[in-house]
Amino acid sequence: MTAFARFDEHVRARVAEYLDELKALVRQPTVSAQKIGIEETARIVLDRARRAGVAADMARVDGGPPTIVGETGSGERTLLVYNHYDVQPPDPLDEWSTPPFEPTERDGYLFGRGVSDNKGNLMARLQGIEAYRATVGELPLRVRVLYEGEEEIGSEHLAAFVERHAERLRADGCIWEAGYKDAAGRPTISCGLKGIAYFELRARGAKKDAHSSLGTIVPNPAWRLVWALATLKNERDEITIDGFMDEVRKPSAADLALLERLPFDEAGTLRIHGVERFVRGLSGVELKKKHFFEPTCTICGVVSGYTGPGSKTVLPAFASAKVDFRLVPELTPEKVARLLRAHLDRRGFSDVEIAPSHGEPPSRWPVDSIAARAAVAACRSAYGTDPVVYPLMVGSGPMGQVCDRLGIPVAGFGSGHAASANHAPNENIAIADYLDHIRAFGRFLHAFPGRPLD
């Protein structure tokens, strides 16, 4: 029996144990936006890392949440493993089939907030380290871990943490937090991600809500906000903020050639999201070009006046909208804030307030780096098929604060799938995919220092 046949047998024999550990972590309501459960979960993660043989400890900067760093193994190459232990708020609760913090197995899937994003990958990788030692031998590389507790709210303290602890984090490559199978069931690897700039736009009217009959003469901030929002995009879904698209780096010839080769299951993606057509009716290379290399401008939520059951004839005094922008090179959160303010001012909306929230720059790394090549080899061995290598994830995260700052090339793959519902009700992973990620990560530990998987 080969080393990785023993590894796979070891993993499959422990499925109940592995899932119980993951469920225990998912039961922790670690909602960073509401500052719930952060300290408790950090202690659990620290203890679990130490039990996996990681010499780890907790530290914090400037009053931020506990960040866990540690190291295990030895070798010429060093791998950084980045994960986060915080999760998104579970709302809307009435759309969950089972309670979000009561992990539930159903039809081969495990449901619960954070099971995909990102507690599943965090736990699977620690279990993979243990399984490697139990079946293959001592780790042939140095593995450093970085687990943070505020990724879901913008990683406010991470840049300062990385600067202070840089020597404990330097590495030859990084496996990023996330990854998934695409709509066709193919494993994917991402070598970067988009940035984000998040804002709340606010409009104010009368000093308090009024009777709606006064809409003849009293300004309505809800209309004011709608008119302002309507200037940000046109009916063709083109971002119309002055100068915004001028800042976007055009895809190179190599980028376009990569898109030509990149498989993308359009029918499966439409089916998962329950829509009949993509934006602008796009398909083929133009669809992939927009998805991976164009920024977004998304209204995430709008609130004003009365939104409860029945009717209430009210003229609201206040209206607000949460808006996010997913950023590609060369856009930055600072550029977006400046362009957005100038755009609204030019159109007479200087009264609309812009309250910035979190922002992170985009990050892109070569698809043929040491980390990417090892990820391809590991996924090919574990899944028996070639993975799909994306130039970047279309989501966002603090990759710039960690890997760009320290010059560490990135690959991301994981246990999610195209319908995992990250950030939404009924978040889930397939149990088989969870075990496969442990199997793939074990092989990645072997391939990253240059050992063959044959």
GROMACS .gro file of C-alpha atoms in nm, residues 90-437:
model
  348
   90PRO     CA    1  -2.672   3.426   1.015
   91ASP     CA    2  -2.961   3.657   0.921
   92PRO     CA    3  -3.227   3.613   0.788
   93LEU     CA    4  -3.291   3.340   1.043
   94ASP     CA    5  -3.633   3.242   0.906
   95GLU     CA    6  -3.472   3.123   0.582
   96TRP     CA    7  -3.262   2.855   0.751
   97SER     CA    8  -3.399   2.500   0.734
   98THR     CA    9  -3.220   2.420   1.061
   99PRO     CA   10  -3.067   2.663   1.316
  100PRO     CA   11  -2.742   2.815   1.185
  101PHE     CA   12  -2.534   2.724   1.489
  102GLU     CA   13  -2.671   2.371   1.523
  103PRO     CA   14  -2.468   2.189   1.254
  104THR     CA   15  -2.691   1.933   1.085
  105GLU     CA   16  -2.618   1.646   0.847
  106ARG     CA   17  -2.872   1.607   0.570
  107ASP     CA   18  -2.852   1.410   0.244
  108GLY     CA   19  -2.472   1.391   0.251
  109TYR     CA   20  -2.424   1.758   0.335
  110LEU     CA   21  -2.336   1.940   0.656
  111PHE     CA   22  -2.526   2.265   0.718
  112GLY     CA   23  -2.428   2.547   0.953
  113ARG     CA   24  -2.292   2.901   0.956
  114GLY     CA   25  -1.918   2.895   0.893
  115VAL     CA   26  -1.900   2.532   0.781
  116SER     CA   27  -1.771   2.645   0.442
  117ASP     CA   28  -1.649   2.997   0.522
  118ASN     CA   29  -1.412   2.927   0.687
  119LYS     CA   30  -1.418   2.687   0.980
  120GLY     CA   31  -1.434   2.379   0.758
  121ASN     CA   32  -1.108   2.453   0.580
  122LEU     CA   33  -0.938   2.557   0.903
  123MET     CA   34  -1.026   2.230   1.074
  124ALA     CA   35  -0.961   2.009   0.768
  125ARG     CA   36  -0.605   2.138   0.736
  126LEU     CA   37  -0.520   2.065   1.099
  127GLN     CA   38  -0.667   1.717   1.058
  128GLY     CA   39  -0.461   1.681   0.739
  129ILE     CA   40  -0.139   1.762   0.925
  130GLU     CA   41  -0.218   1.495   1.184
  131ALA     CA   42  -0.309   1.238   0.918
  132TYR     CA   43   0.016   1.306   0.731
  133ARG     CA   44   0.224   1.245   1.042
  134ALA     CA   45   0.028   0.930   1.126
  135THR     CA   46   0.068   0.768   0.783
  136VAL     CA   47   0.346   0.932   0.579
  137GLY     CA   48   0.589   1.060   0.838
  138GLU     CA   49   0.724   1.386   0.975
  139LEU     CA   50   0.637   1.696   0.776
  140PRO     CA   51   0.900   1.765   0.505
  141LEU     CA   52   0.848   2.140   0.532
  142ARG     CA   53   0.793   2.413   0.786
  143VAL     CA   54   0.424   2.501   0.821
  144ARG     CA   55   0.328   2.835   0.970
  145VAL     CA   56  -0.034   2.916   1.055
  146LEU     CA   57  -0.214   3.249   1.074
  147TYR     CA   58  -0.572   3.243   1.204
  148GLU     CA   59  -0.754   3.572   1.249
  149GLY     CA   60  -1.091   3.667   1.397
  150GLU     CA   61  -1.217   3.967   1.200
  151GLU     CA   62  -1.190   3.872   0.833
  152GLU     CA   63  -1.566   3.910   0.788
  153ILE     CA   64  -1.551   4.277   0.893
  154GLY     CA   65  -1.246   4.384   0.697
  155SER     CA   66  -0.945   4.260   0.901
  156GLU     CA   67  -0.894   4.604   1.052
  157HIS     CA   68  -0.601   4.505   1.272
  158LEU     CA   69  -0.431   4.248   1.048
  159ALA     CA   70  -0.191   4.480   0.863
  160ALA     CA   71  -0.045   4.605   1.190
  161PHE     CA   72  -0.027   4.247   1.318
  162VAL     CA   73   0.159   4.130   1.008
  163GLU     CA   74   0.404   4.419   1.035
  164ARG     CA   75   0.474   4.338   1.398
  165HIS     CA   76   0.505   3.960   1.348
  166ALA     CA   77   0.650   3.949   0.997
  167GLU     CA   78   0.937   3.716   1.083
  168ARG     CA   79   0.695   3.454   1.215
  169LEU     CA   80   0.493   3.467   0.893
  170ARG     CA   81   0.746   3.477   0.611
  171ALA     CA   82   0.713   3.182   0.375
  172ASP     CA   83   0.781   3.055   0.023
  173GLY     CA   84   0.411   3.016  -0.051
  174CYS     CA   85   0.068   3.044   0.106
  175ILE     CA   86  -0.248   2.837   0.094
  176TRP     CA   87  -0.534   3.082   0.126
  177GLU     CA   88  -0.851   3.028   0.322
  178ALA     CA   89  -1.106   2.943   0.056
  179GLY     CA   90  -1.174   2.713  -0.234
  180TYR     CA   91  -1.452   2.509  -0.387
  181LYS     CA   92  -1.572   2.282  -0.663
  182ASP     CA   93  -1.735   2.467  -0.953
  183ALA     CA   94  -2.089   2.414  -1.081
  184ALA     CA   95  -1.970   2.117  -1.288
  185GLY     CA   96  -1.808   1.952  -0.983
  186ARG     CA   97  -1.449   2.031  -1.082
  187PRO     CA   98  -1.195   2.128  -0.812
  188THR     CA   99  -1.074   2.485  -0.852
  189ILE     CA  100  -0.760   2.671  -0.750
  190SER     CA  101  -0.742   3.051  -0.724
  191CYS     CA  102  -0.424   3.258  -0.738
  192GLY     CA  103  -0.553   3.590  -0.607
  193LEU     CA  104  -0.873   3.773  -0.522
  194LYS     CA  105  -1.061   4.095  -0.579
  195GLY     CA  106  -1.044   4.383  -0.337
  196ILE     CA  107  -1.343   4.551  -0.175
  197ALA     CA  108  -1.457   4.901  -0.081
  198TYR     CA  109  -1.771   4.914   0.137
  199PHE     CA  110  -1.975   5.227   0.208
  200GLU     CA  111  -2.303   5.341   0.357
  201LEU     CA  112  -2.478   5.623   0.171
  202ARG     CA  113  -2.716   5.835   0.381
  203ALA     CA  114  -2.979   6.093   0.292
  204ARG     CA  115  -3.169   6.307   0.543
  205GLY     CA  116  -3.494   6.499   0.517
  206ALA     CA  117  -3.724   6.637   0.788
  207LYS     CA  118  -3.621   6.618   1.150
  208LYS     CA  119  -3.860   6.324   1.203
  209ASP     CA  120  -4.094   6.101   1.003
  210ALA     CA  121  -4.405   6.281   0.877
  211HIS     CA  122  -4.748   6.205   0.729
  212SER     CA  123  -4.710   6.098   0.365
  213SER     CA  124  -4.959   6.365   0.253
  214LEU     CA  125  -4.676   6.613   0.309
  215GLY     CA  126  -4.489   6.455   0.018
  216THR     CA  127  -4.616   6.749  -0.190
  217ILE     CA  128  -4.390   6.996  -0.012
  218VAL     CA  129  -4.151   6.815   0.226
  219PRO     CA  130  -3.840   6.652   0.068
  220ASN     CA  131  -3.829   6.272   0.075
  221PRO     CA  132  -3.479   6.138   0.150
  222ALA     CA  133  -3.571   5.795   0.014
  223TRP     CA  134  -3.626   5.945  -0.332
  224ARG     CA  135  -3.314   6.153  -0.290
  225LEU     CA  136  -3.111   5.841  -0.221
  226VAL     CA  137  -3.269   5.646  -0.508
  227TRP     CA  138  -3.184   5.927  -0.752
  228ALA     CA  139  -2.824   5.931  -0.626
  229LEU     CA  140  -2.789   5.554  -0.654
  230ALA     CA  141  -2.928   5.561  -1.007
  231THR     CA  142  -2.628   5.767  -1.121
  232LEU     CA  143  -2.382   5.491  -1.024
  233LYS     CA  144  -2.492   5.238  -1.288
  234ASN     CA  145  -2.696   5.245  -1.607
  235GLU     CA  146  -2.957   5.002  -1.736
  236ARG     CA  147  -2.687   4.810  -1.926
  237ASP     CA  148  -2.519   4.729  -1.592
  238GLU     CA  149  -2.224   4.956  -1.669
  239ILE     CA  150  -2.063   5.145  -1.382
  240THR     CA  151  -2.100   5.515  -1.464
  241ILE     CA  152  -1.905   5.677  -1.181
  242ASP     CA  153  -1.684   5.944  -1.338
  243GLY     CA  154  -1.334   5.809  -1.400
  244PHE     CA  155  -1.402   5.475  -1.229
  245MET     CA  156  -1.350   5.242  -1.525
  246ASP     CA  157  -1.047   5.446  -1.636
  247GLU     CA  158  -0.864   5.308  -1.331
  248VAL     CA  159  -0.923   4.943  -1.425
  249ARG     CA  160  -0.626   4.751  -1.565
  250LYS     CA  161  -0.719   4.594  -1.896
  251PRO     CA  162  -0.673   4.214  -1.926
  252SER     CA  163  -0.346   4.125  -2.096
  253ALA     CA  164  -0.314   3.895  -2.395
  254ALA     CA  165  -0.206   3.622  -2.155
  255ASP     CA  166  -0.514   3.687  -1.939
  256LEU     CA  167  -0.744   3.655  -2.239
  257ALA     CA  168  -0.570   3.337  -2.353
  258LEU     CA  169  -0.621   3.195  -2.003
  259LEU     CA  170  -0.993   3.279  -2.023
  260GLU     CA  171  -1.020   3.104  -2.358
  261ARG     CA  172  -0.896   2.781  -2.198
  262LEU     CA  173  -1.084   2.823  -1.869
  263PRO     CA  174  -1.390   2.596  -1.840
  264PHE     CA  175  -1.698   2.762  -1.691
  265ASP     CA  176  -2.027   2.578  -1.646
  266GLU     CA  177  -2.276   2.845  -1.752
  267ALA     CA  178  -2.586   2.625  -1.739
  268GLY     CA  179  -2.496   2.490  -1.395
  269THR     CA  180  -2.430   2.837  -1.259
  270LEU     CA  181  -2.762   2.968  -1.390
  271ARG     CA  182  -2.940   2.671  -1.234
  272ILE     CA  183  -2.776   2.716  -0.892
  273HIS     CA  184  -2.881   3.081  -0.875
  274GLY     CA  185  -3.225   3.034  -1.029
  275VAL     CA  186  -3.182   3.291  -1.307
  276GLU     CA  187  -3.243   3.253  -1.680
  277ARG     CA  188  -2.963   3.470  -1.815
  278PHE     CA  189  -2.648   3.644  -1.704
  279VAL     CA  190  -2.607   4.021  -1.685
  280ARG     CA  191  -2.607   4.179  -2.033
  281GLY     CA  192  -2.693   3.837  -2.175
  282LEU     CA  193  -2.323   3.754  -2.172
  283SER     CA  194  -2.171   3.413  -2.239
  284GLY     CA  195  -1.839   3.258  -2.336
  285VAL     CA  196  -1.518   3.458  -2.304
  286GLU     CA  197  -1.701   3.790  -2.255
  287LEU     CA  198  -1.886   3.644  -1.955
  288LYS     CA  199  -1.561   3.517  -1.799
  289LYS     CA  200  -1.388   3.846  -1.875
  290LYS     CA  201  -1.656   4.040  -1.687
  291HIS     CA  202  -1.666   3.791  -1.399
  292PHE     CA  203  -1.292   3.780  -1.330
  293PHE     CA  204  -1.152   4.108  -1.460
  294GLU     CA  205  -1.425   4.369  -1.410
  295PRO     CA  206  -1.515   4.547  -1.084
  296THR     CA  207  -1.864   4.550  -0.936
  297CYS     CA  208  -2.094   4.810  -0.782
  298THR     CA  209  -2.357   4.637  -0.570
  299ILE     CA  210  -2.642   4.776  -0.364
  300CYS     CA  211  -2.632   4.536  -0.069
  301GLY     CA  212  -2.932   4.679   0.113
  302VAL     CA  213  -3.162   4.982   0.132
  303VAL     CA  214  -3.354   5.095   0.442
  304SER     CA  215  -3.601   5.381   0.483
  305GLY     CA  216  -3.934   5.451   0.646
  306TYR     CA  217  -4.173   5.169   0.735
  307THR     CA  218  -4.100   4.814   0.611
  308GLY     CA  219  -4.315   4.607   0.849
  309PRO     CA  220  -4.638   4.418   0.779
  310GLY     CA  221  -4.939   4.603   0.645
  311SER     CA  222  -4.928   4.970   0.548
  312LYS     CA  223  -4.814   5.289   0.715
  313THR     CA  224  -4.847   5.612   0.520
  314VAL     CA  225  -4.524   5.777   0.627
  315LEU     CA  226  -4.279   6.021   0.474
  316PRO     CA  227  -3.941   5.900   0.605
  317ALA     CA  228  -3.690   6.136   0.759
  318PHE     CA  229  -3.390   5.920   0.676
  319ALA     CA  230  -3.274   5.674   0.411
  320SER     CA  231  -2.957   5.468   0.385
  321ALA     CA  232  -2.804   5.219   0.146
  322LYS     CA  233  -2.511   4.984   0.191
  323VAL     CA  234  -2.300   4.961  -0.125
  324ASP     CA  235  -1.995   4.752  -0.200
  325PHE     CA  236  -1.745   4.758  -0.483
  326ARG     CA  237  -1.536   4.451  -0.574
  327LEU     CA  238  -1.204   4.579  -0.698
  328VAL     CA  239  -0.959   4.465  -0.962
  329PRO     CA  240  -0.612   4.606  -1.032
  330GLU     CA  241  -0.553   4.911  -1.034
  331LEU     CA  242  -0.852   5.011  -0.821
  332THR     CA  243  -0.802   5.068  -0.449
  333PRO     CA  244  -1.051   5.154  -0.172
  334GLU     CA  245  -0.898   5.502  -0.146
  335LYS     CA  246  -0.945   5.571  -0.518
  336VAL     CA  247  -1.306   5.452  -0.505
  337ALA     CA  248  -1.389   5.676  -0.208
  338ARG     CA  249  -1.243   5.978  -0.385
  339LEU     CA  250  -1.416   5.905  -0.717
  340LEU     CA  251  -1.753   5.835  -0.554
  341ARG     CA  252  -1.752   6.159  -0.357
  342ALA     CA  253  -1.652   6.368  -0.659
  343HIS     CA  254  -1.911   6.195  -0.880
  344LEU     CA  255  -2.201   6.266  -0.643
  345ASP     CA  256  -2.088   6.624  -0.583
  346ARG     CA  257  -2.079   6.696  -0.958
  347ARG     CA  258  -2.439   6.579  -0.989
  348GLY     CA  259  -2.572   6.791  -0.707
  349PHE     CA  260  -2.573   6.522  -0.438
  350SER     CA  261  -2.325   6.681  -0.200
  351ASP     CA  262  -2.590   6.638   0.073
  352VAL     CA  263  -2.571   6.257   0.044
  353GLU     CA  264  -2.331   6.140   0.312
  354ILE     CA  265  -2.074   5.869   0.241
  355ALA     CA  266  -1.969   5.669   0.546
  356PRO     CA  267  -1.677   5.438   0.460
  357SER     CA  268  -1.662   5.093   0.612
  358HIS     CA  269  -1.390   4.839   0.540
  359GLY     CA  270  -1.172   4.821   0.233
  360GLU     CA  271  -0.907   4.586   0.097
  361PRO     CA  272  -0.695   4.602  -0.220
  362PRO     CA  273  -0.701   4.333  -0.489
  363SER     CA  274  -0.421   4.077  -0.510
  364ARG     CA  275  -0.297   3.865  -0.802
  365TRP     CA  276  -0.021   3.604  -0.814
  366PRO     CA  277   0.125   3.391  -1.096
  367VAL     CA  278  -0.065   3.076  -1.186
  368ASP     CA  279   0.268   2.890  -1.211
  369SER     CA  280   0.415   2.977  -0.868
  370ILE     CA  281   0.550   2.707  -0.636
  371ALA     CA  282   0.224   2.716  -0.441
  372ALA     CA  283   0.007   2.695  -0.753
  373ARG     CA  284   0.206   2.408  -0.906
  374ALA     CA  285   0.190   2.211  -0.579
  375ALA     CA  286  -0.185   2.275  -0.554
  376VAL     CA  287  -0.240   2.147  -0.908
  377ALA     CA  288  -0.038   1.832  -0.837
  378ALA     CA  289  -0.218   1.771  -0.506
  379CYS     CA  290  -0.567   1.818  -0.651
  380ARG     CA  291  -0.488   1.605  -0.955
  381SER     CA  292  -0.370   1.323  -0.726
  382ALA     CA  293  -0.660   1.353  -0.479
  383TYR     CA  294  -0.946   1.403  -0.726
  384GLY     CA  295  -0.813   1.208  -1.022
  385THR     CA  296  -0.876   1.500  -1.256
  386ASP     CA  297  -0.710   1.825  -1.353
  387PRO     CA  298  -0.828   2.119  -1.141
  388VAL     CA  299  -0.946   2.445  -1.295
  389VAL     CA  300  -0.697   2.723  -1.218
  390TYR     CA  301  -0.860   3.066  -1.183
  391PRO     CA  302  -0.657   3.387  -1.206
  392LEU     CA  303  -0.833   3.504  -0.891
  393MET     CA  304  -1.132   3.452  -0.664
  394VAL     CA  305  -1.416   3.691  -0.733
  395GLY     CA  306  -1.458   3.739  -0.358
  396SER     CA  307  -1.237   3.950  -0.135
  397GLY     CA  308  -1.009   3.915   0.166
  398PRO     CA  309  -0.694   4.046   0.332
  399MET     CA  310  -0.448   3.881   0.093
  400GLY     CA  311  -0.288   4.216   0.022
  401GLN     CA  312  -0.228   4.277   0.391
  402VAL     CA  313  -0.050   3.944   0.429
  403CYS     CA  314   0.092   3.808   0.105
  404ASP     CA  315   0.153   4.128  -0.092
  405ARG     CA  316   0.315   4.285   0.213
  406LEU     CA  317   0.546   3.985   0.265
  407GLY     CA  318   0.590   3.883  -0.100
  408ILE     CA  319   0.435   3.536  -0.062
  409PRO     CA  320   0.275   3.374  -0.372
  410VAL     CA  321  -0.071   3.228  -0.314
  411ALA     CA  322  -0.290   2.935  -0.411
  412GLY     CA  323  -0.635   2.873  -0.267
  413PHE     CA  324  -0.838   2.551  -0.274
  414GLY     CA  325  -1.081   2.408  -0.025
  415SER     CA  326  -1.387   2.207   0.075
  416GLY     CA  327  -1.670   2.424  -0.057
  417HIS     CA  328  -1.877   2.387  -0.371
  418ALA     CA  329  -2.059   2.623  -0.605
  419ALA     CA  330  -2.383   2.606  -0.402
  420SER     CA  331  -2.226   2.624  -0.053
  421ALA     CA  332  -2.425   2.946   0.014
  422ASN     CA  333  -2.144   3.134   0.186
  423HIS     CA  334  -2.282   3.443   0.363
  424ALA     CA  335  -2.639   3.318   0.298
  425PRO     CA  336  -2.890   3.097   0.479
  426ASN     CA  337  -2.830   2.720   0.471
  427GLU     CA  338  -2.453   2.745   0.428
  428ASN     CA  339  -2.321   2.395   0.363
  429ILE     CA  340  -2.048   2.163   0.241
  430ALA     CA  341  -2.069   1.812   0.101
  431ILE     CA  342  -1.922   1.569   0.353
  432ALA     CA  343  -1.737   1.392   0.070
  433ASP     CA  344  -1.581   1.725  -0.032
  434TYR     CA  345  -1.464   1.783   0.325
  435LEU     CA  346  -1.282   1.451   0.331
  436ASP     CA  347  -1.142   1.520  -0.015
  437HIS     CA  348  -0.997   1.850   0.103
   0.00000   0.00000   0.00000
